[in-house]
Each structure stands twice: as C-alpha cells, then as structure tokens.
CSV table of C-alpha atoms in Angstrom, one decimal:
chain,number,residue,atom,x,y,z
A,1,UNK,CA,158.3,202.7,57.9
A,2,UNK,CA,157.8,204.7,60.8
A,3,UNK,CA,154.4,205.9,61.7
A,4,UNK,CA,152.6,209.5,62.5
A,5,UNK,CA,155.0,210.9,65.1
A,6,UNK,CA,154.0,213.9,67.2
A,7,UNK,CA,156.0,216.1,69.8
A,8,UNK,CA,156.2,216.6,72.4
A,9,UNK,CA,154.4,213.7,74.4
A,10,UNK,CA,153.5,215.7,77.1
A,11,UNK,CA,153.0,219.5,77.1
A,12,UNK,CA,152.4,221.4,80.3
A,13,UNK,CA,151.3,225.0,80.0
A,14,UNK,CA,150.7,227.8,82.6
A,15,UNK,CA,147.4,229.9,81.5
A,16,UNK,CA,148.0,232.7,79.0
A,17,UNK,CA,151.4,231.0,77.6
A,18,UNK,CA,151.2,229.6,74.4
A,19,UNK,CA,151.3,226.0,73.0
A,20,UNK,CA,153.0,224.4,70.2
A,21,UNK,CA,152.6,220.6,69.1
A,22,UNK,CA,154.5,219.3,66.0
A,23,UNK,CA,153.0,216.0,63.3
A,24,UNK,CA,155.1,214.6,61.1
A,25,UNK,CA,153.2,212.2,58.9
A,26,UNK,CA,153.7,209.0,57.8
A,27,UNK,CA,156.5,208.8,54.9
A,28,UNK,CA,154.8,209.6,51.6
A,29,UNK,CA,152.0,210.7,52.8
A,30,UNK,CA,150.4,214.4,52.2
A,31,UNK,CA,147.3,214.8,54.4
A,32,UNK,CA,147.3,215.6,58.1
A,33,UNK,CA,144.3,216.1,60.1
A,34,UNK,CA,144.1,217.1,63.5
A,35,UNK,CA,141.7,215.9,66.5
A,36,UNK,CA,141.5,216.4,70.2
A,37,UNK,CA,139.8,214.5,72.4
A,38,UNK,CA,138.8,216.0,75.9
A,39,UNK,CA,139.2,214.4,79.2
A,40,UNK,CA,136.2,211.3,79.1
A,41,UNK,CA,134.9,212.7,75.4
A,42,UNK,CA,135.0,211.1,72.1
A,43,UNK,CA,137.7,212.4,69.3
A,44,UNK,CA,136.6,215.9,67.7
A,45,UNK,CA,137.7,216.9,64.0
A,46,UNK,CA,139.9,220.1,64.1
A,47,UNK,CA,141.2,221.1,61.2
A,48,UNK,CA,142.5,219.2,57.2
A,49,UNK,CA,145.6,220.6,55.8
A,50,UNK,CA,147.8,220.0,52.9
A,51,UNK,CA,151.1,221.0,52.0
A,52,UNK,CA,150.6,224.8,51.9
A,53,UNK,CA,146.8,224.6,52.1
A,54,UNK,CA,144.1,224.2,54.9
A,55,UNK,CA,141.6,221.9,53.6
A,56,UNK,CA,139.2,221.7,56.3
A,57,UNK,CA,138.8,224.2,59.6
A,58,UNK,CA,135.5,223.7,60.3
A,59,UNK,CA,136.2,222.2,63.5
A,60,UNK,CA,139.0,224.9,64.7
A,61,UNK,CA,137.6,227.4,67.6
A,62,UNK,CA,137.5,230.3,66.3
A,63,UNK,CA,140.1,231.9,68.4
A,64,UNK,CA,143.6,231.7,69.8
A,65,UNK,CA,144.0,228.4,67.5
A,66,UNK,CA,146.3,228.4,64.1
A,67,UNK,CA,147.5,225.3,62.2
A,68,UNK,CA,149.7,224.8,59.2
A,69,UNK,CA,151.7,222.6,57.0
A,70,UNK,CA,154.8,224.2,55.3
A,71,UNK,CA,156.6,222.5,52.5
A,72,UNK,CA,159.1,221.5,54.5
A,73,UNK,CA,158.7,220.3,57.9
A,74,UNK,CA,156.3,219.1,60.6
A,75,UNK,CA,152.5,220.3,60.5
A,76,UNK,CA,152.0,222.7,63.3
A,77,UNK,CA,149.2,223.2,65.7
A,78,UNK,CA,149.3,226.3,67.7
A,79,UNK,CA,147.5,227.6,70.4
A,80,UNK,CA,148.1,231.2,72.1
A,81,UNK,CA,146.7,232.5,75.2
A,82,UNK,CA,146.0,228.7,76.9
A,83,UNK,CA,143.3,228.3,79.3
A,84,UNK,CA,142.5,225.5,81.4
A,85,UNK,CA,139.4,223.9,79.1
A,86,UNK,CA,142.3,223.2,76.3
A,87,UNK,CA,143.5,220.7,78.4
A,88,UNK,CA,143.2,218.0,76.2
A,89,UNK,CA,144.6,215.1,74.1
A,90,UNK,CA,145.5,216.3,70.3
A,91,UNK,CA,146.1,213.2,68.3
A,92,UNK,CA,147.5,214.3,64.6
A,93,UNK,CA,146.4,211.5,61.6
A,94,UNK,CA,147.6,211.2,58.3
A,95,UNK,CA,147.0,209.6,54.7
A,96,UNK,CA,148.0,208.9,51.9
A,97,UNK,CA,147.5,210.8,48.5
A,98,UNK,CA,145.5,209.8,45.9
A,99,UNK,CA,141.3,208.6,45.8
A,100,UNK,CA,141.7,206.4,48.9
A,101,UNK,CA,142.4,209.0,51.3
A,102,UNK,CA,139.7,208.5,53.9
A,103,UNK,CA,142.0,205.7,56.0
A,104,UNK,CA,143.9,207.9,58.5
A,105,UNK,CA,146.6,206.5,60.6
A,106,UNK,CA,146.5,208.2,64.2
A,107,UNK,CA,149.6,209.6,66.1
A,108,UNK,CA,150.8,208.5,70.1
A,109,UNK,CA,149.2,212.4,70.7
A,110,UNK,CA,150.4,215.1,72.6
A,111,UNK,CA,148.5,215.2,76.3
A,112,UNK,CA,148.6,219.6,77.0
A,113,UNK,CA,148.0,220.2,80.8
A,114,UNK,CA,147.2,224.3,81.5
A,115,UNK,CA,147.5,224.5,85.1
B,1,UNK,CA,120.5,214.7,68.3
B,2,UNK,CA,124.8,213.2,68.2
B,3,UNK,CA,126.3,212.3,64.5
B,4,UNK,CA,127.1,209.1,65.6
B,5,UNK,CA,125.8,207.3,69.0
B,6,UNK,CA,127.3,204.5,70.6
B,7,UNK,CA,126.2,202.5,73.7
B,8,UNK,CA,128.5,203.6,76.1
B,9,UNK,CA,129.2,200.6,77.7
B,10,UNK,CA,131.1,198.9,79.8
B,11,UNK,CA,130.5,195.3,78.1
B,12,UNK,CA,132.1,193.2,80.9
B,13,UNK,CA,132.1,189.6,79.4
B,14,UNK,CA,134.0,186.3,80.3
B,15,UNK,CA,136.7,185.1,78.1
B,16,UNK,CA,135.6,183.2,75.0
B,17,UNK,CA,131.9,185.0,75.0
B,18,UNK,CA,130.9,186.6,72.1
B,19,UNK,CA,130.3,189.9,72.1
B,20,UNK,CA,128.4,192.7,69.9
B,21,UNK,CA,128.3,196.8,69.5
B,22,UNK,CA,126.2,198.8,67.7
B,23,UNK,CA,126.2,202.0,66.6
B,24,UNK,CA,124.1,204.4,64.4
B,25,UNK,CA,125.0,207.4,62.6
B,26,UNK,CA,122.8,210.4,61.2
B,27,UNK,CA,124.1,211.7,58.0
B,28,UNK,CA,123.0,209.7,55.2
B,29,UNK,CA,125.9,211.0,52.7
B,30,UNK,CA,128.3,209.2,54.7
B,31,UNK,CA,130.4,207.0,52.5
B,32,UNK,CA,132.9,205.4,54.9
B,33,UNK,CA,132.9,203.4,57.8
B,34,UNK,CA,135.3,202.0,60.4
B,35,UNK,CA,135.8,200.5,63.6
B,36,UNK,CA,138.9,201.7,65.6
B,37,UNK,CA,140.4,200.9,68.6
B,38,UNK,CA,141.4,202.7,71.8
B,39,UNK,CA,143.7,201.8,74.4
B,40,UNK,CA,143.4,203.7,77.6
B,41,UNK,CA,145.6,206.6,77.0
B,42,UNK,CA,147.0,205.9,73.8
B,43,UNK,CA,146.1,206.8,70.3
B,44,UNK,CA,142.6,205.2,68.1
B,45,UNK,CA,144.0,202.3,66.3
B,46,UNK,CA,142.0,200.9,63.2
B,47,UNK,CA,140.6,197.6,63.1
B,48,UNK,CA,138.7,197.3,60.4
B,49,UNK,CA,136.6,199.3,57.5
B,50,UNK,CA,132.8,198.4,57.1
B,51,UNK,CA,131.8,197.8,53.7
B,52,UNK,CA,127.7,197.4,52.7
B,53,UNK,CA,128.5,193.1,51.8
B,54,UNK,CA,129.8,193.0,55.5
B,55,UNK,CA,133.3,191.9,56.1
B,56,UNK,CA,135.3,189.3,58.4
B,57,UNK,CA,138.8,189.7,59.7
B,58,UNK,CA,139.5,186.4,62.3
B,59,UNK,CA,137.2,187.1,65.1
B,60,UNK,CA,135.8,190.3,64.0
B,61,UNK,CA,132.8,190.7,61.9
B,62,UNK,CA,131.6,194.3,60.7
B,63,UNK,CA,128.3,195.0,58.9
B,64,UNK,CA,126.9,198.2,57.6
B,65,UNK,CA,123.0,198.8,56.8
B,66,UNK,CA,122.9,201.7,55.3
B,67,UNK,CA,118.9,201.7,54.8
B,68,UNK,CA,118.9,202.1,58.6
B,69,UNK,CA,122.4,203.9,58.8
B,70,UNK,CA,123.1,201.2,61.5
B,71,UNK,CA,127.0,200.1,62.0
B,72,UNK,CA,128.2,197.2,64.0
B,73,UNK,CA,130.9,194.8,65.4
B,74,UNK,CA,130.9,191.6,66.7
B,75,UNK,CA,133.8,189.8,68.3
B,76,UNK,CA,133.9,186.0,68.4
B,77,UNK,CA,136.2,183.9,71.0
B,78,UNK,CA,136.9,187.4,73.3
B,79,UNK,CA,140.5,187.8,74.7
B,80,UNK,CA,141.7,189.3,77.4
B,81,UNK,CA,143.9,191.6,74.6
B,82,UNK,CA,140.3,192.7,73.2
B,83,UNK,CA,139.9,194.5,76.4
B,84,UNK,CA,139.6,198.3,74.9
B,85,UNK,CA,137.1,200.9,73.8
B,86,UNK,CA,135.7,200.5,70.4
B,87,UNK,CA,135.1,203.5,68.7
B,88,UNK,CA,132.4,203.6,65.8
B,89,UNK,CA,133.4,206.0,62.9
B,90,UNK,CA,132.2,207.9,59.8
B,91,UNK,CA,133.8,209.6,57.5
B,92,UNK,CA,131.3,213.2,56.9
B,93,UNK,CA,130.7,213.2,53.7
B,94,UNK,CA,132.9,211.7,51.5
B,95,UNK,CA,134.4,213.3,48.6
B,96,UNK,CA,137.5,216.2,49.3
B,97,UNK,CA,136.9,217.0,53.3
B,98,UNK,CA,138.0,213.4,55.0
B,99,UNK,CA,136.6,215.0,58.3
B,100,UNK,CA,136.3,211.8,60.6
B,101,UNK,CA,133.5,211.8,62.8
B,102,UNK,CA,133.8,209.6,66.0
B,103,UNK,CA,131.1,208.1,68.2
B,104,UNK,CA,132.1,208.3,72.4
B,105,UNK,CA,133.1,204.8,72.4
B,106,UNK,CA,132.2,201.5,73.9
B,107,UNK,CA,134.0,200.5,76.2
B,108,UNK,CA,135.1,196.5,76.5
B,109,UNK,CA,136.5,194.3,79.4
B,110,UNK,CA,137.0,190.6,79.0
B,111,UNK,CA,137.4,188.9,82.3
B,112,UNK,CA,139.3,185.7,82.9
C-alpha cells in the first residue's frame, strides 16, 4: 500500500510565477490536510479538505493561496504571485474515514524555493 | 503565549542513556496526543499516540496529564537511529476539524 505521495519533490519558482504542488493520499483514504513548515519553524496547519469540500482553512493566508480536492484526482495546493517568504516545505497528510480520523500519515513534501 | 511549547533542545546523550522530553500544551479541549518524528529534511513520522493510562512501545514510554496539560516521552537504551527531532503534537479540538497543532521540536543526538 503505498503511502501519501506529493509532486513534485522539489519546486523552484522565480517571484510573481505561480506554484503548483499535487497529494495523492493514501489508498482509501478521504481526508487531506496541508502544512508547511518554514525554514528552522515548527509544522503550521494550512487548510482540511474533503472530496469536493474544504473542511478547515483557518490556517490558509488570506491571499494568493487556493487548495482543493476534486473527485477525481490529486488534492491541489496553489499559490499565485510567489514571493520569497513562501519558501517553505509543504508536507500534505492524510486519513482515513470514519471516527478515528485524527491519525494522519505525512507525505516526503514538496521543498518550493522563490528566488 | 505558543499552543504547544517544547524545549528546544539539542539533548546530546551517550548511547544507552536514557533520555526524556517534555512538552506542554494550552488548550484544554484538546483530545489527542502524539509524538512524531522528524528526520532532517524529510517528512514527521509518527511514533506513538499518548493516551491518559500512559502507554509503552519497546523503548518508548508516553504519558499524558491532562490536569496539567503536560505531554512527555521517554526513551530507554538510546540508539544512534534515535538521533532526530521529536515533535510534540495535539490535535485542536477534537471533534470534525483534525487541525494538528505541532510544538518546534526537540531536537536529539545520541553519541557513540
């Protein structure tokens, strides 16, 4: 069973271009949540979503940041317009459905350098 | 005042020494608990949930006190391999939001 797999790896940006990293969760399991963890900072929540539906954005800027998780297909985070603070590791997480959903199961990340 | 605070560390201990981290956190309608673990550069791995009657996985040991909303971790027999940061981490709330909260870390290095 293959775990949380995120592309690409590596993502380098010039400022003012925009940013795309892809999640696909575990097999079977519905819930992705997204975190990024600046350079010598602890993991920040980002965003919950759901097929179709965003849970939880409390943690998304306000600004130049989208996420989403179609039917079919990866969840997608999506930043426009980079700047240099997004520099960053975003790791996406997953679970499972159903009552014990609070165990998430972390992705390798996606390191984005804006130069 | 942070949601969850860590001792930052480093904890730089000989091989076989026994080791402990603490952390506390501030919401008191947390309801879930964990220790994870991160490599340098790579992605938090979890090592074990933290559960009120404390629980024991080989060397580790986890206890929760939630009077004191007080979390820790303490690894017997240290390896080289234990060499990591430890995160300490709640879960917000509980019920539908899952939002994770993470402390900064402790960071570990077992010598030989």
């Amino acid at each position: 069973n293959a775990g949380v797999m995120q592309n690409p790896r590596h993502l380098v940006r010039r400022r003012g271009q925009e940013a795309r990293l892809r999640c696909s969760p575990m097999k079977g399991h519905s819930h992705v949540y997204w975190y990024r963890q600046l350079p010598e900072e602890g993991l920040k929540f980002m965003v919950y979503l759901q097929k179709e539906n965003i849970i939880d954005e409390s943690g998304m800027p306000k600004e130049r940041f989208s996420a989403e998780f179609p039917k079919e297909g990866p969840s997608i985070l999506r930043i426009q317009q980079v700047v240099r603070g997004d520099s960053a590791a975003y790791f996406c997480a997953s679970s499972p459905p159903g009552l014990f959903t609070d165990t998430q199961y972390f992705g390798p990340g996606t390191r984005l350098t804006v130069l | 005042r942070k949601e969850v605070e860590q001792d930052p560390g480093p904890f730089n201990v000989p091989e076989g020494a026994t080791v402990a981290f603490n952390c506390t956190y501030s919401n008191s309608a947390s309801q879930s608990f964990f220790w994870y673990r991160q490599d340098c550069r790579k992605e938090p791995k979890l090592l074990m949930s933290v559960y009120s009657s404390g629980n024991e996985d080989g060397r580790f040991t986890a206890q929760l006190n939630r009077a004191s909303q007080y979390i820790s971790l303490l690894i017997r027999d240290s390896k080289l391999s234990d060499s990591a940061t430890y995160l300490c981490v709640v879960n917000s709330e509980g019920g539908a939001t899952n939002k994770l909260i993470f402390g900064t870390g402790t960071l570990l290095a077992v010598q030989p």
